[in-house]
PDB file of C-alpha atoms in Angstrom:
ATOM      1  CA  GLU A   1     225.014 107.683 168.983  1.00  0.00           C
ATOM      2  CA  VAL A   2     223.944 105.005 171.427  1.00  0.00           C
ATOM      3  CA  LYS A   3     226.757 103.998 173.757  1.00  0.00           C
ATOM      4  CA  LEU A   4     226.928 101.548 176.622  1.00  0.00           C
ATOM      5  CA  VAL A   5     230.153 101.468 178.608  1.00  0.00           C
ATOM      6  CA  GLU A   6     230.736  98.905 181.331  1.00  0.00           C
ATOM      7  CA  SER A   7     233.204  99.372 184.150  1.00  0.00           C
ATOM      8  CA  GLY A   8     234.139  97.914 187.501  1.00  0.00           C
ATOM      9  CA  GLY A   9     235.567  94.586 186.406  1.00  0.00           C
ATOM     10  CA  GLY A  10     238.870  93.061 187.390  1.00  0.00           C
ATOM     11  CA  LEU A  11     240.408  90.360 189.530  1.00  0.00           C
ATOM     12  CA  VAL A  12     238.477  89.391 192.651  1.00  0.00           C
ATOM     13  CA  GLN A  13     239.021  86.656 195.227  1.00  0.00           C
ATOM     14  CA  PRO A  14     236.535  83.808 195.605  1.00  0.00           C
ATOM     15  CA  GLY A  15     233.725  84.609 197.997  1.00  0.00           C
ATOM     16  CA  ARG A  16     234.083  88.360 197.564  1.00  0.00           C
ATOM     17  CA  SER A  17     231.706  90.849 195.973  1.00  0.00           C
ATOM     18  CA  LEU A  18     231.960  93.178 193.002  1.00  0.00           C
ATOM     19  CA  LYS A  19     229.720  95.831 191.493  1.00  0.00           C
ATOM     20  CA  LEU A  20     229.651  96.534 187.779  1.00  0.00           C
ATOM     21  CA  SER A  21     228.368  99.720 186.201  1.00  0.00           C
ATOM     22  CA  CYS A  22     227.069 100.427 182.719  1.00  0.00           C
ATOM     23  CA  ALA A  23     226.967 104.060 181.643  1.00  0.00           C
ATOM     24  CA  ALA A  24     224.413 104.753 178.932  1.00  0.00           C
ATOM     25  CA  SER A  25     224.345 107.683 176.534  1.00  0.00           C
ATOM     26  CA  GLY A  26     222.836 108.696 173.228  1.00  0.00           C
ATOM     27  CA  PHE A  27     219.293 107.619 174.041  1.00  0.00           C
ATOM     28  CA  SER A  28     216.586 108.165 176.610  1.00  0.00           C
ATOM     29  CA  PHE A  29     217.765 105.631 179.175  1.00  0.00           C
ATOM     30  CA  ASN A  30     214.585 105.687 181.246  1.00  0.00           C
ATOM     31  CA  ASP A  31     212.488 104.569 178.265  1.00  0.00           C
ATOM     32  CA  TYR A  32     214.090 101.147 177.950  1.00  0.00           C
ATOM     33  CA  TRP A  33     214.361  97.811 179.664  1.00  0.00           C
ATOM     34  CA  MET A  34     217.993  96.915 180.200  1.00  0.00           C
ATOM     35  CA  GLY A  35     219.751  93.610 180.750  1.00  0.00           C
ATOM     36  CA  TRP A  36     222.998  91.849 181.587  1.00  0.00           C
ATOM     37  CA  VAL A  37     224.506  88.954 179.664  1.00  0.00           C
ATOM     38  CA  ARG A  38     227.764  87.172 180.396  1.00  0.00           C
ATOM     39  CA  GLN A  39     230.157  84.996 178.451  1.00  0.00           C
ATOM     40  CA  ALA A  40     232.647  82.676 180.103  1.00  0.00           C
ATOM     41  CA  PRO A  41     235.996  82.323 178.284  1.00  0.00           C
ATOM     42  CA  GLY A  42     235.480  80.406 175.055  1.00  0.00           C
ATOM     43  CA  LYS A  43     231.826  79.773 175.850  1.00  0.00           C
ATOM     44  CA  GLY A  44     228.438  80.996 174.694  1.00  0.00           C
ATOM     45  CA  LEU A  45     226.097  83.690 175.941  1.00  0.00           C
ATOM     46  CA  GLU A  46     224.292  83.428 179.265  1.00  0.00           C
ATOM     47  CA  TRP A  47     221.442  85.746 180.173  1.00  0.00           C
ATOM     48  CA  ILE A  48     221.763  87.086 183.707  1.00  0.00           C
ATOM     49  CA  GLY A  49     218.665  89.207 184.042  1.00  0.00           C
ATOM     50  CA  GLU A  50     216.696  92.313 183.162  1.00  0.00           C
ATOM     51  CA  ILE A  51     215.176  95.413 184.700  1.00  0.00           C
ATOM     52  CA  ASN A  52     212.317  97.538 183.489  1.00  0.00           C
ATOM     53  CA  GLN A  53     212.212 101.286 183.131  1.00  0.00           C
ATOM     54  CA  ASP A  54     211.233 102.214 186.684  1.00  0.00           C
ATOM     55  CA  SER A  55     212.870  99.238 188.441  1.00  0.00           C
ATOM     56  CA  SER A  56     209.479  97.829 189.428  1.00  0.00           C
ATOM     57  CA  THR A  57     210.190  94.569 187.578  1.00  0.00           C
ATOM     58  CA  ILE A  58     213.504  92.740 187.823  1.00  0.00           C
ATOM     59  CA  ASN A  59     213.988  89.205 186.563  1.00  0.00           C
ATOM     60  CA  TYR A  60     216.960  86.874 186.959  1.00  0.00           C
ATOM     61  CA  THR A  61     218.064  83.554 185.667  1.00  0.00           C
ATOM     62  CA  PRO A  62     217.209  81.231 188.570  1.00  0.00           C
ATOM     63  CA  SER A  63     220.734  80.008 189.252  1.00  0.00           C
ATOM     64  CA  LEU A  64     221.978  83.569 189.873  1.00  0.00           C
ATOM     65  CA  LYS A  65     218.998  85.042 191.679  1.00  0.00           C
ATOM     66  CA  ASP A  66     220.532  84.734 195.147  1.00  0.00           C
ATOM     67  CA  LYS A  67     223.954  86.046 194.127  1.00  0.00           C
ATOM     68  CA  PHE A  68     223.351  88.904 191.709  1.00  0.00           C
ATOM     69  CA  THR A  69     221.296  92.100 192.007  1.00  0.00           C
ATOM     70  CA  ILE A  70     220.394  94.345 189.100  1.00  0.00           C
ATOM     71  CA  SER A  71     219.545  97.993 189.674  1.00  0.00           C
ATOM     72  CA  ARG A  72     219.534 101.268 187.797  1.00  0.00           C
ATOM     73  CA  ASP A  73     219.769 104.984 188.419  1.00  0.00           C
ATOM     74  CA  ASN A  74     217.812 106.813 185.750  1.00  0.00           C
ATOM     75  CA  ALA A  75     219.076 110.196 186.929  1.00  0.00           C
ATOM     76  CA  GLN A  76     222.625 109.004 186.272  1.00  0.00           C
ATOM     77  CA  ASN A  77     221.765 106.956 183.153  1.00  0.00           C
ATOM     78  CA  THR A  78     223.517 104.015 184.738  1.00  0.00           C
ATOM     79  CA  LEU A  79     222.766 100.322 185.077  1.00  0.00           C
ATOM     80  CA  TYR A  80     224.354  98.230 187.816  1.00  0.00           C
ATOM     81  CA  LEU A  81     225.105  94.617 188.571  1.00  0.00           C
ATOM     82  CA  GLN A  82     225.968  93.774 192.164  1.00  0.00           C
ATOM     83  CA  MET A  83     227.623  90.371 192.389  1.00  0.00           C
ATOM     84  CA  SER A  84     228.233  88.539 195.651  1.00  0.00           C
ATOM     85  CA  LYS A  85     229.705  85.215 196.767  1.00  0.00           C
ATOM     86  CA  LEU A  86     231.703  85.031 193.589  1.00  0.00           C
ATOM     87  CA  GLY A  87     233.218  81.762 192.472  1.00  0.00           C
ATOM     88  CA  SER A  88     235.453  80.651 189.643  1.00  0.00           C
ATOM     89  CA  GLU A  89     232.343  79.846 187.605  1.00  0.00           C
ATOM     90  CA  ASP A  90     231.573  83.565 187.518  1.00  0.00           C
ATOM     91  CA  THR A  91     234.729  84.351 185.555  1.00  0.00           C
ATOM     92  CA  ALA A  92     233.418  85.880 182.353  1.00  0.00           C
ATOM     93  CA  ILE A  93     232.972  88.950 180.210  1.00  0.00           C
ATOM     94  CA  TYR A  94     229.912  90.833 181.401  1.00  0.00           C
ATOM     95  CA  TYR A  95     227.865  92.783 178.888  1.00  0.00           C
ATOM     96  CA  CYS A  96     225.082  95.248 179.480  1.00  0.00           C
ATOM     97  CA  ALA A  97     222.550  95.555 176.692  1.00  0.00           C
ATOM     98  CA  ARG A  98     219.486  97.532 175.769  1.00  0.00           C
ATOM     99  CA  TYR A  99     216.209  95.772 175.097  1.00  0.00           C
ATOM    100  CA  ASN A 100     214.443  96.943 171.978  1.00  0.00           C
ATOM    101  CA  SER A 101     212.949  94.013 170.087  1.00  0.00           C
ATOM    102  CA  GLY A 102     215.901  91.980 171.205  1.00  0.00           C
ATOM    103  CA  PHE A 103     219.186  93.280 172.540  1.00  0.00           C
ATOM    104  CA  ASP A 104     219.796  95.954 169.945  1.00  0.00           C
ATOM    105  CA  TYR A 105     222.801  97.627 171.565  1.00  0.00           C
ATOM    106  CA  TRP A 106     225.555  96.011 173.624  1.00  0.00           C
ATOM    107  CA  GLY A 107     228.409  97.424 175.607  1.00  0.00           C
ATOM    108  CA  GLN A 108     231.988  96.439 174.878  1.00  0.00           C
ATOM    109  CA  GLY A 109     231.967  94.148 177.898  1.00  0.00           C
ATOM    110  CA  VAL A 110     234.015  94.063 181.075  1.00  0.00           C
ATOM    111  CA  MET A 111     236.115  91.143 182.237  1.00  0.00           C
ATOM    112  CA  VAL A 112     235.643  89.697 185.701  1.00  0.00           C
ATOM    113  CA  THR A 113     238.182  87.128 186.873  1.00  0.00           C
ATOM    114  CA  VAL A 114     237.554  85.253 190.097  1.00  0.00           C
ATOM    115  CA  SER A 115     240.751  83.758 191.421  1.00  0.00           C
ATOM    116  CA  SER A 116     242.849  83.638 194.561  1.00  0.00           C
TER     117      SER A 116
ATOM    118  CA  ASP B   1     213.933  76.678 180.719  1.00  0.00           C
ATOM    119  CA  ILE B   2     213.533  76.763 176.949  1.00  0.00           C
ATOM    120  CA  VAL B   3     216.449  75.003 175.292  1.00  0.00           C
ATOM    121  CA  MET B   4     217.741  76.400 172.007  1.00  0.00           C
ATOM    122  CA  THR B   5     219.623  73.875 169.874  1.00  0.00           C
ATOM    123  CA  GLN B   6     221.697  75.094 166.954  1.00  0.00           C
ATOM    124  CA  ALA B   7     223.107  73.172 164.022  1.00  0.00           C
ATOM    125  CA  PRO B   8     225.697  72.849 162.728  1.00  0.00           C
ATOM    126  CA  LEU B   9     228.303  73.797 165.321  1.00  0.00           C
ATOM    127  CA  SER B  10     230.468  75.150 162.539  1.00  0.00           C
ATOM    128  CA  VAL B  11     230.141  75.864 158.863  1.00  0.00           C
ATOM    129  CA  SER B  12     232.745  76.668 156.227  1.00  0.00           C
ATOM    130  CA  VAL B  13     231.551  78.725 153.286  1.00  0.00           C
ATOM    131  CA  THR B  14     233.115  79.931 150.060  1.00  0.00           C
ATOM    132  CA  PRO B  15     232.785  83.709 149.703  1.00  0.00           C
ATOM    133  CA  GLY B  16     229.871  84.557 147.453  1.00  0.00           C
ATOM    134  CA  GLU B  17     227.959  81.391 148.301  1.00  0.00           C
ATOM    135  CA  SER B  18     225.088  81.094 150.746  1.00  0.00           C
ATOM    136  CA  ALA B  19     224.921  79.574 154.208  1.00  0.00           C
ATOM    137  CA  SER B  20     222.082  78.435 156.449  1.00  0.00           C
ATOM    138  CA  ILE B  21     222.073  77.960 160.195  1.00  0.00           C
ATOM    139  CA  SER B  22     219.327  76.125 162.022  1.00  0.00           C
ATOM    140  CA  CYS B  23     217.934  76.614 165.485  1.00  0.00           C
ATOM    141  CA  ARG B  24     215.325  74.533 167.263  1.00  0.00           C
ATOM    142  CA  SER B  25     213.515  75.469 170.453  1.00  0.00           C
ATOM    143  CA  SER B  26     212.227  72.990 173.034  1.00  0.00           C
ATOM    144  CA  LYS B  27     208.937  74.875 173.144  1.00  0.00           C
ATOM    145  CA  SER B  28     206.897  76.920 170.713  1.00  0.00           C
ATOM    146  CA  LEU B  29     208.110  80.521 170.566  1.00  0.00           C
ATOM    147  CA  LEU B  30     204.869  81.721 169.013  1.00  0.00           C
ATOM    148  CA  HIS B  31     203.046  84.005 171.411  1.00  0.00           C
ATOM    149  CA  SER B  32     199.289  84.398 171.376  1.00  0.00           C
ATOM    150  CA  ASN B  33     199.876  87.886 169.984  1.00  0.00           C
ATOM    151  CA  GLY B  34     201.174  86.341 166.770  1.00  0.00           C
ATOM    152  CA  ILE B  35     204.802  87.261 167.372  1.00  0.00           C
ATOM    153  CA  THR B  36     207.488  84.605 167.341  1.00  0.00           C
ATOM    154  CA  TYR B  37     210.124  85.589 169.877  1.00  0.00           C
ATOM    155  CA  VAL B  38     213.286  84.264 168.279  1.00  0.00           C
ATOM    156  CA  TYR B  39     216.326  86.415 167.611  1.00  0.00           C
ATOM    157  CA  TRP B  40     219.650  86.038 165.820  1.00  0.00           C
ATOM    158  CA  TYR B  41     222.941  87.607 166.823  1.00  0.00           C
ATOM    159  CA  LEU B  42     226.413  87.658 165.322  1.00  0.00           C
ATOM    160  CA  GLN B  43     229.513  87.923 167.448  1.00  0.00           C
ATOM    161  CA  LYS B  44     232.470  88.863 165.322  1.00  0.00           C
ATOM    162  CA  PRO B  45     235.918  87.878 166.599  1.00  0.00           C
ATOM    163  CA  GLY B  46     236.832  89.939 169.655  1.00  0.00           C
ATOM    164  CA  LYS B  47     233.633  91.976 169.513  1.00  0.00           C
ATOM    165  CA  SER B  48     230.321  92.221 171.343  1.00  0.00           C
ATOM    166  CA  PRO B  49     227.313  90.450 169.862  1.00  0.00           C
ATOM    167  CA  GLN B  50     225.173  92.405 167.434  1.00  0.00           C
ATOM    168  CA  LEU B  51     221.502  91.927 166.632  1.00  0.00           C
ATOM    169  CA  LEU B  52     220.775  90.649 163.136  1.00  0.00           C
ATOM    170  CA  ILE B  53     217.169  89.445 163.155  1.00  0.00           C
ATOM    171  CA  TYR B  54     214.370  90.108 165.616  1.00  0.00           C
ATOM    172  CA  ARG B  55     211.022  88.369 166.016  1.00  0.00           C
ATOM    173  CA  MET B  56     212.061  85.601 163.649  1.00  0.00           C
ATOM    174  CA  SER B  57     212.112  87.446 160.357  1.00  0.00           C
ATOM    175  CA  ASN B  58     212.696  91.160 160.858  1.00  0.00           C
ATOM    176  CA  LEU B  59     216.010  92.658 159.815  1.00  0.00           C
ATOM    177  CA  ALA B  60     217.631  94.799 162.503  1.00  0.00           C
ATOM    178  CA  SER B  61     218.694  98.323 161.676  1.00  0.00           C
ATOM    179  CA  GLY B  62     221.830  98.547 159.556  1.00  0.00           C
ATOM    180  CA  VAL B  63     221.984  94.831 158.797  1.00  0.00           C
ATOM    181  CA  PRO B  64     222.528  93.967 155.129  1.00  0.00           C
ATOM    182  CA  ASP B  65     219.588  92.352 153.366  1.00  0.00           C
ATOM    183  CA  ARG B  66     221.814  89.380 152.588  1.00  0.00           C
ATOM    184  CA  PHE B  67     220.616  88.157 155.993  1.00  0.00           C
ATOM    185  CA  SER B  68     217.154  86.711 156.405  1.00  0.00           C
ATOM    186  CA  GLY B  69     215.290  84.782 159.064  1.00  0.00           C
ATOM    187  CA  SER B  70     212.443  82.344 158.762  1.00  0.00           C
ATOM    188  CA  GLY B  71     210.812  79.472 160.546  1.00  0.00           C
ATOM    189  CA  SER B  72     207.854  77.949 162.268  1.00  0.00           C
ATOM    190  CA  GLU B  73     206.930  77.758 165.952  1.00  0.00           C
ATOM    191  CA  THR B  74     209.957  75.700 166.966  1.00  0.00           C
ATOM    192  CA  ASP B  75     212.273  75.482 163.970  1.00  0.00           C
ATOM    193  CA  PHE B  76     214.120  78.497 162.694  1.00  0.00           C
ATOM    194  CA  THR B  77     216.647  79.300 159.995  1.00  0.00           C
ATOM    195  CA  LEU B  78     219.076  82.101 159.442  1.00  0.00           C
ATOM    196  CA  LYS B  79     220.144  82.382 155.844  1.00  0.00           C
ATOM    197  CA  ILE B  80     223.103  84.372 154.635  1.00  0.00           C
ATOM    198  CA  SER B  81     223.243  84.856 150.905  1.00  0.00           C
ATOM    199  CA  ARG B  82     226.458  85.875 149.149  1.00  0.00           C
ATOM    200  CA  VAL B  83     228.673  85.389 152.221  1.00  0.00           C
ATOM    201  CA  GLU B  84     231.372  88.021 152.673  1.00  0.00           C
ATOM    202  CA  ALA B  85     234.532  88.117 154.760  1.00  0.00           C
ATOM    203  CA  GLU B  86     232.843  90.426 157.291  1.00  0.00           C
ATOM    204  CA  ASP B  87     230.269  87.710 158.063  1.00  0.00           C
ATOM    205  CA  VAL B  88     232.840  85.560 159.863  1.00  0.00           C
ATOM    206  CA  GLY B  89     232.047  84.938 163.507  1.00  0.00           C
ATOM    207  CA  ILE B  90     229.735  83.030 165.802  1.00  0.00           C
ATOM    208  CA  TYR B  91     225.998  83.144 165.231  1.00  0.00           C
ATOM    209  CA  TYR B  92     223.617  82.716 168.147  1.00  0.00           C
ATOM    210  CA  CYS B  93     219.883  82.261 168.198  1.00  0.00           C
ATOM    211  CA  GLY B  94     218.015  83.348 171.294  1.00  0.00           C
ATOM    212  CA  GLN B  95     214.501  83.418 172.671  1.00  0.00           C
ATOM    213  CA  LEU B  96     212.694  86.172 174.553  1.00  0.00           C
ATOM    214  CA  LEU B  97     209.366  84.450 175.003  1.00  0.00           C
ATOM    215  CA  GLU B  98     210.009  83.387 178.576  1.00  0.00           C
ATOM    216  CA  ASN B  99     212.383  84.076 181.407  1.00  0.00           C
ATOM    217  CA  PRO B 100     215.078  83.087 181.645  1.00  0.00           C
ATOM    218  CA  ASN B 101     215.938  84.246 178.159  1.00  0.00           C
ATOM    219  CA  THR B 102     218.129  81.571 176.608  1.00  0.00           C
ATOM    220  CA  PHE B 103     220.600  81.318 173.749  1.00  0.00           C
ATOM    221  CA  GLY B 104     221.795  78.539 171.531  1.00  0.00           C
ATOM    222  CA  ALA B 105     225.371  77.313 171.838  1.00  0.00           C
ATOM    223  CA  GLY B 106     226.416  79.145 168.699  1.00  0.00           C
ATOM    224  CA  THR B 107     227.443  78.296 165.145  1.00  0.00           C
ATOM    225  CA  LYS B 108     230.875  79.325 163.965  1.00  0.00           C
ATOM    226  CA  LEU B 109     231.032  80.534 160.387  1.00  0.00           C
ATOM    227  CA  GLU B 110     234.378  80.421 158.646  1.00  0.00           C
ATOM    228  CA  LEU B 111     235.470  81.083 155.090  1.00  0.00           C
ATOM    229  CA  LYS B 112     236.942  78.419 152.851  1.00  0.00           C
TER     230      LYS B 112
END
């Protein structure tokens, strides 16, 4: 069974950093592109970015390129999202997802709240 | 960025009847390889999104064949025949032709 489990969320002060993890299981992690999508409270889906199998290609939505960094550890079957200079606009549920003709599997999401 | 515009914002359907949701892209999603890179997702209340349709008209694994996708280069339709209670939620179209990938604002489906 394919499983994606995010962790590392919580309450963080404005201007601080936070690193999210996404533990993958049930499939060959290093065969797939992976991505991050977020959803602000009561809002729609926003694509954050993607990373290919060997981390040689990483793409971001332009507005987040200087704040967020996507990485992966294929030995640990884990995807990461390093977030810096967080502001209230970054308050959202963060999902990791597997690319396979679209996002075919999603994690349960992890909540990040940016507030003083 | 490619803008995805969905209509309507919400739809109320009697169980057993059909429903259609439209999505329009600001640019053709037809690649030179013949694939149209539009996708449909359903987010049930309190849940993560799930893939329904990929590449405009292909049913994702495990999705009932009551769901179907169609369209042209810029205009797309998700049709749900014989709506059931489990179909309630927010439907999103999305495009993977270009980065950044973008989604529509969503269409909320409710039951009458």
